[in-house]
Coordinates of C-alpha atoms in Angstrom, one line a residue:
M103 CA -41.3 -77.3 121.0
I104 CA -43.6 -80.0 122.1
V105 CA -43.4 -78.8 125.7
S106 CA -44.4 -75.3 124.6
L107 CA -47.4 -76.6 122.7
V108 CA -48.6 -78.6 125.7
L109 CA -48.3 -75.5 127.9
F110 CA -50.2 -73.4 125.4
A111 CA -52.9 -76.1 125.3
V112 CA -53.2 -76.3 129.1
L113 CA -53.3 -72.5 129.4
G114 CA -56.0 -72.3 126.8
L115 CA -58.2 -74.9 128.6
V116 CA -57.7 -73.0 131.9
L117 CA -58.8 -69.7 130.3
L118 CA -61.8 -71.4 128.7
G119 CA -62.8 -72.8 132.1
A120 CA -62.5 -69.4 133.8
A121 CA -64.6 -67.8 131.1
A122 CA -67.3 -70.4 131.6
V123 CA -67.4 -69.8 135.3
L124 CA -67.6 -66.0 134.9
T125 CA -70.4 -66.5 132.3
R126 CA -72.4 -68.6 134.8
R127 CA -71.9 -66.1 137.6
K128 CA -72.7 -63.0 135.6
P129 CA -75.7 -61.3 137.3
G130 CA -77.5 -60.6 134.0
S131 CA -77.0 -64.1 132.5
S132 CA -79.5 -65.5 130.1
A133 CA -80.4 -68.3 132.5
G134 CA -81.4 -65.9 135.2
Q135 CA -83.3 -63.8 132.6
A136 CA -85.1 -67.0 131.5
R137 CA -86.2 -67.8 135.0
T138 CA -87.4 -64.2 135.6
A139 CA -89.2 -64.2 132.3
G140 CA -90.9 -67.5 133.1
R141 CA -92.3 -66.1 136.4
G142 CA -93.5 -62.9 134.7
A143 CA -95.1 -64.9 131.8
D144 CA -96.9 -67.1 134.4
R145 CA -98.3 -64.0 136.1
K146 CA -99.5 -62.5 132.7
V147 CA -101.3 -65.8 131.9
L148 CA -103.2 -65.6 135.2
E149 CA -104.0 -62.0 134.6
A150 CA -105.4 -62.8 131.2
V151 CA -107.5 -65.6 132.8
A152 CA -108.8 -63.1 135.5
L153 CA -109.7 -60.5 132.9
G154 CA -111.3 -63.0 130.7
L155 CA -113.6 -64.3 133.5
Q156 CA -114.4 -60.7 134.4
A157 CA -115.3 -59.9 130.9
L158 CA -117.5 -63.0 130.8
A159 CA -119.3 -62.0 134.0
E160 CA -119.8 -58.4 133.0
G161 CA -121.0 -59.4 129.5
R162 CA -123.6 -61.8 130.9
A163 CA -124.8 -59.2 133.4
R164 CA -125.1 -56.6 130.6
D165 CA -127.2 -59.0 128.5
A166 CA -129.3 -59.9 131.5
R167 CA -128.4 -63.6 131.2
R168 CA -127.4 -66.0 134.0
L169 CA -123.8 -67.0 134.4
P170 CA -122.7 -70.3 132.9
D171 CA -121.1 -73.1 134.9
V172 CA -117.5 -73.1 133.7
Q173 CA -115.9 -76.6 133.9
T174 CA -112.4 -75.8 132.8
V175 CA -110.3 -72.9 131.5
V176 CA -107.5 -73.5 129.1
H177 CA -104.8 -71.0 128.1
S178 CA -102.9 -72.0 125.1
G179 CA -100.9 -68.8 124.6
Q180 CA -102.8 -67.6 121.6
R181 CA -106.3 -68.5 122.8
L182 CA -108.2 -68.5 126.1
T183 CA -111.0 -71.1 126.2
V184 CA -113.7 -71.9 128.7
Q185 CA -115.6 -75.2 128.5
L186 CA -119.1 -75.1 129.8
A187 CA -121.2 -77.7 131.7
Q188 CA -124.2 -76.9 129.5
A189 CA -124.4 -75.7 125.9
D190 CA -125.0 -71.9 125.5
V191 CA -124.3 -70.2 122.2
A192 CA -124.9 -66.6 123.7
A193 CA -121.3 -65.8 124.4
P194 CA -120.8 -62.2 125.4
S195 CA -118.2 -60.1 123.5
P196 CA -115.2 -60.5 123.2
W197 CA -116.0 -64.2 123.7
T198 CA -117.2 -66.2 120.8
S199 CA -119.0 -69.6 120.9
D200 CA -118.3 -72.7 118.9
V201 CA -121.1 -74.4 117.0
S202 CA -121.9 -76.7 119.9
G203 CA -122.2 -73.9 122.5
K204 CA -120.1 -75.9 124.9
E205 CA -116.9 -73.9 124.3
W206 CA -116.2 -70.2 124.3
S207 CA -112.9 -68.7 123.3
L208 CA -111.2 -65.4 122.7
D209 CA -107.8 -63.9 121.8
P210 CA -106.2 -62.6 125.1
A211 CA -105.1 -59.5 123.2
N212 CA -108.7 -58.5 122.8
L213 CA -109.1 -58.2 126.6
R214 CA -106.9 -55.1 126.7
A215 CA -108.9 -53.6 123.9
A216 CA -112.2 -54.4 125.6
G217 CA -111.2 -52.3 128.6
T218 CA -113.1 -54.2 131.3
S219 CA -114.3 -52.0 134.1
G220 CA -113.9 -52.1 137.9
G221 CA -111.1 -51.7 140.3
G222 CA -109.9 -55.3 140.0
P223 CA -110.7 -58.6 138.3
T224 CA -114.0 -59.3 140.2
H225 CA -115.9 -62.4 139.0
P226 CA -117.7 -65.4 140.5
Y227 CA -115.0 -67.9 139.5
S228 CA -112.4 -66.9 142.0
L229 CA -111.6 -70.4 143.1
T230 CA -110.3 -71.2 139.6
V231 CA -106.8 -72.6 139.9
T232 CA -104.2 -74.2 137.7
L233 CA -104.1 -78.0 137.9
G234 CA -101.2 -78.2 135.4
L235 CA -100.3 -78.5 131.8
H236 CA -101.7 -80.7 129.0
R237 CA -99.6 -80.7 125.8
G238 CA -98.2 -77.3 126.9
D239 CA -101.6 -75.7 127.5
R240 CA -102.4 -74.4 131.0
V241 CA -105.5 -76.1 132.4
L242 CA -107.5 -74.6 135.2
V243 CA -110.5 -75.8 137.1
D244 CA -113.0 -73.9 139.2
L245 CA -113.0 -75.8 142.6
G246 CA -116.1 -73.9 143.5
Q247 CA -118.0 -75.7 140.7
L248 CA -117.4 -79.1 142.3
P249 CA -120.0 -80.1 144.8
G250 CA -118.7 -82.1 147.8
P251 CA -115.2 -82.9 149.1
I252 CA -112.3 -82.9 146.7
A253 CA -109.6 -85.3 147.8
L254 CA -105.9 -85.1 146.6
T255 CA -104.4 -88.6 146.8
G256 CA -101.1 -90.3 146.0
D257 CA -97.6 -89.9 147.4
D258 CA -97.8 -87.7 150.5
H259 CA -95.0 -85.4 149.4
E260 CA -96.5 -84.8 146.0
V261 CA -100.0 -84.3 147.4
L262 CA -98.6 -81.7 149.8
R263 CA -96.7 -79.9 147.0
L264 CA -99.7 -79.7 144.8
A265 CA -101.9 -78.5 147.6
Q266 CA -99.4 -75.8 148.5
A267 CA -99.3 -74.6 144.9
L268 CA -103.1 -74.5 144.6
I269 CA -103.4 -72.5 147.9
T270 CA -100.7 -70.1 146.9
E271 CA -102.2 -69.4 143.6
V272 CA -105.6 -68.7 145.1
V273 CA -104.4 -66.3 147.8
S274 CA -101.7 -64.5 145.8
G275 CA -102.8 -64.7 142.2
P276 CA -105.1 -62.3 140.3
V277 CA -107.8 -64.9 139.6
G278 CA -108.7 -65.4 143.3
H279 CA -109.2 -61.7 144.0
L280 CA -112.3 -62.3 146.2
A281 CA -111.5 -65.8 147.5
T282 CA -110.2 -66.7 150.9
V283 CA -108.5 -70.0 152.0
V284 CA -109.1 -71.3 155.5
L285 CA -106.6 -73.9 156.8
V286 CA -108.1 -76.1 159.5
G287 CA -106.6 -78.0 162.3
S288 CA -103.6 -80.1 161.2
A289 CA -103.5 -78.2 157.9
T290 CA -102.2 -75.2 159.9
T291 CA -99.0 -77.0 160.9
P292 CA -95.5 -76.3 159.4
P293 CA -95.6 -79.3 156.9
V294 CA -98.4 -77.4 155.1
T295 CA -97.7 -73.8 155.9
D296 CA -93.9 -73.7 155.4
G297 CA -94.2 -74.7 151.8
L298 CA -96.7 -71.9 150.9
G299 CA -95.2 -69.5 148.4
A300 CA -97.0 -66.5 149.9
R301 CA -98.3 -65.0 153.1
S302 CA -101.6 -63.3 152.4
A303 CA -104.4 -61.5 154.2
R304 CA -106.7 -63.9 152.4
L305 CA -105.2 -67.0 154.2
Y306 CA -106.6 -67.8 157.6
P307 CA -105.9 -70.5 160.2
A308 CA -108.7 -72.2 162.2
A309 CA -108.3 -74.7 165.0
T310 CA -111.6 -76.6 164.5
R311 CA -114.5 -77.1 162.1
K312 CA -116.7 -74.8 164.1
E313 CA -114.2 -72.0 164.1
A314 CA -113.5 -72.4 160.3
L315 CA -117.2 -72.3 159.3
A316 CA -117.8 -69.2 161.5
H317 CA -115.0 -67.3 159.7
E318 CA -116.2 -64.3 157.7
D319 CA -113.9 -62.0 155.7
G320 CA -115.0 -58.3 155.7
R321 CA -115.0 -58.2 151.9
M322 CA -117.2 -61.4 151.8
S323 CA -119.8 -59.7 154.1
A324 CA -119.8 -56.6 151.8
G325 CA -120.2 -58.9 148.8
A326 CA -123.2 -60.6 150.5
T327 CA -124.8 -57.1 151.0
A328 CA -124.2 -56.3 147.3
G329 CA -125.6 -59.5 145.9
G330 CA -123.2 -62.1 147.3
T331 CA -122.2 -63.9 144.1
H332 CA -118.5 -63.2 144.1
A333 CA -117.3 -64.3 147.6
R334 CA -115.7 -67.7 147.8
R335 CA -114.2 -69.8 150.6
L336 CA -111.8 -72.8 150.2
F337 CA -111.5 -74.9 153.3
V338 CA -108.4 -77.1 153.5
V339 CA -108.3 -80.1 155.9
T340 CA -106.2 -83.3 156.2
A341 CA -107.9 -86.7 155.8
A342 CA -107.6 -87.3 159.5
Q343 CA -109.2 -84.0 160.3
F344 CA -112.0 -84.7 157.8
R345 CA -112.8 -87.9 159.6
D346 CA -112.4 -86.7 163.2
E347 CA -114.6 -83.7 162.8
R348 CA -117.1 -85.2 160.4
W349 CA -116.6 -82.7 157.6
S350 CA -118.8 -85.0 155.4
D351 CA -121.9 -83.4 157.0
A352 CA -120.5 -79.8 157.4
P353 CA -123.0 -77.1 156.4
L354 CA -121.1 -75.7 153.5
R355 CA -122.5 -72.9 151.3
E356 CA -122.9 -73.4 147.6
T357 CA -120.1 -70.9 147.1
D358 CA -117.7 -72.9 149.3
A359 CA -115.2 -75.6 148.3
L360 CA -113.5 -78.3 150.5
L361 CA -110.1 -79.7 149.7
V362 CA -108.9 -82.8 151.6
L363 CA -105.3 -83.8 151.7
G364 CA -105.3 -87.6 151.5
W365 CA -107.7 -90.4 150.8
I366 CA -111.2 -90.4 152.1
T367 CA -114.1 -92.6 151.2
D368 CA -116.6 -89.7 151.2
A369 CA -114.9 -87.7 148.5
Q370 CA -117.1 -86.9 145.5
W371 CA -114.0 -85.9 143.5
H372 CA -110.6 -87.7 143.6
I373 CA -107.5 -86.2 142.0
G374 CA -104.7 -88.6 142.0
V375 CA -101.1 -87.4 141.8
N376 CA -99.0 -89.9 139.7
A377 CA -95.2 -90.4 140.2
D378 CA -94.5 -88.9 136.8
G379 CA -96.2 -85.6 137.7
S380 CA -99.4 -86.3 135.8
L381 CA -102.8 -86.2 137.4
D382 CA -105.6 -88.7 137.3
T383 CA -108.7 -86.4 137.7
G384 CA -111.3 -89.2 137.7
R385 CA -114.8 -87.9 137.2
L386 CA -113.5 -84.5 136.2
G387 CA -112.1 -86.0 133.1
V388 CA -109.4 -83.3 132.8
L389 CA -106.1 -84.3 131.2
V390 CA -103.0 -83.1 133.0
D391 CA -99.5 -84.2 131.9
T392 CA -97.6 -82.1 134.5
H393 CA -99.2 -80.8 137.7
T394 CA -98.8 -77.2 138.7
A395 CA -96.3 -77.7 141.5
R396 CA -93.8 -79.2 139.1
F397 CA -93.4 -76.0 137.1
S398 CA -94.7 -73.2 139.4

């Protein structure tokens, strides 16, 4: 009797183990669906940001007002918020301003109702990229609004991961519709390029500073003819390349941004990657608990 009970118990454990294995391997498992839903949700958030910035640009043009300098963009799920460098209470619909005029917000659902025009999310904030999360909210910064070199510092591996995530989002995401990324010199080598999540027609290699600065995308030339406010270039160089080719005195346009991988004394903006995945954004003053490469 005891032997039979033992056998039944063992058989039951075996069957439970087999069922668990089958559940994990099932193609439509909930874990797989969660991962897919996460990627889809990430894309939808960026699409909302792109449409929101497009609505902002179109609304200001319609009201014959100049475009504001957007410091940060925050997507909290229920609200999309932009924080401005200077107070301005004249927020175009569907945006609404707070009392101070330093913060505009909207419900992302209203973007669909607004029916923004055009063949794609064209706006002058196309170098807006996700730095990471703060208390669960997605925090984005427009690199094009930061004058001077932006240095990513910290552990080499984490710096590389963050840079790759930023570059990938610009060239494959809906926000960077009219932006191009130019990798220069040592930034075109496999340690950088192999970790990129996308191959894009908006990603270009250049051997030297001279070649990089001479690069023009056809769409950028067309944009210049039409008024030239939407085209953006992001140059990416290593710290060694920055020093060797004297990028500190490179004749960059106001619409360009320069991202340096590693520490340089000439950087006007330092973004430090901490071991726990948070960022020290220095003068930016942006709080980030988990940088984008940790969850993208």
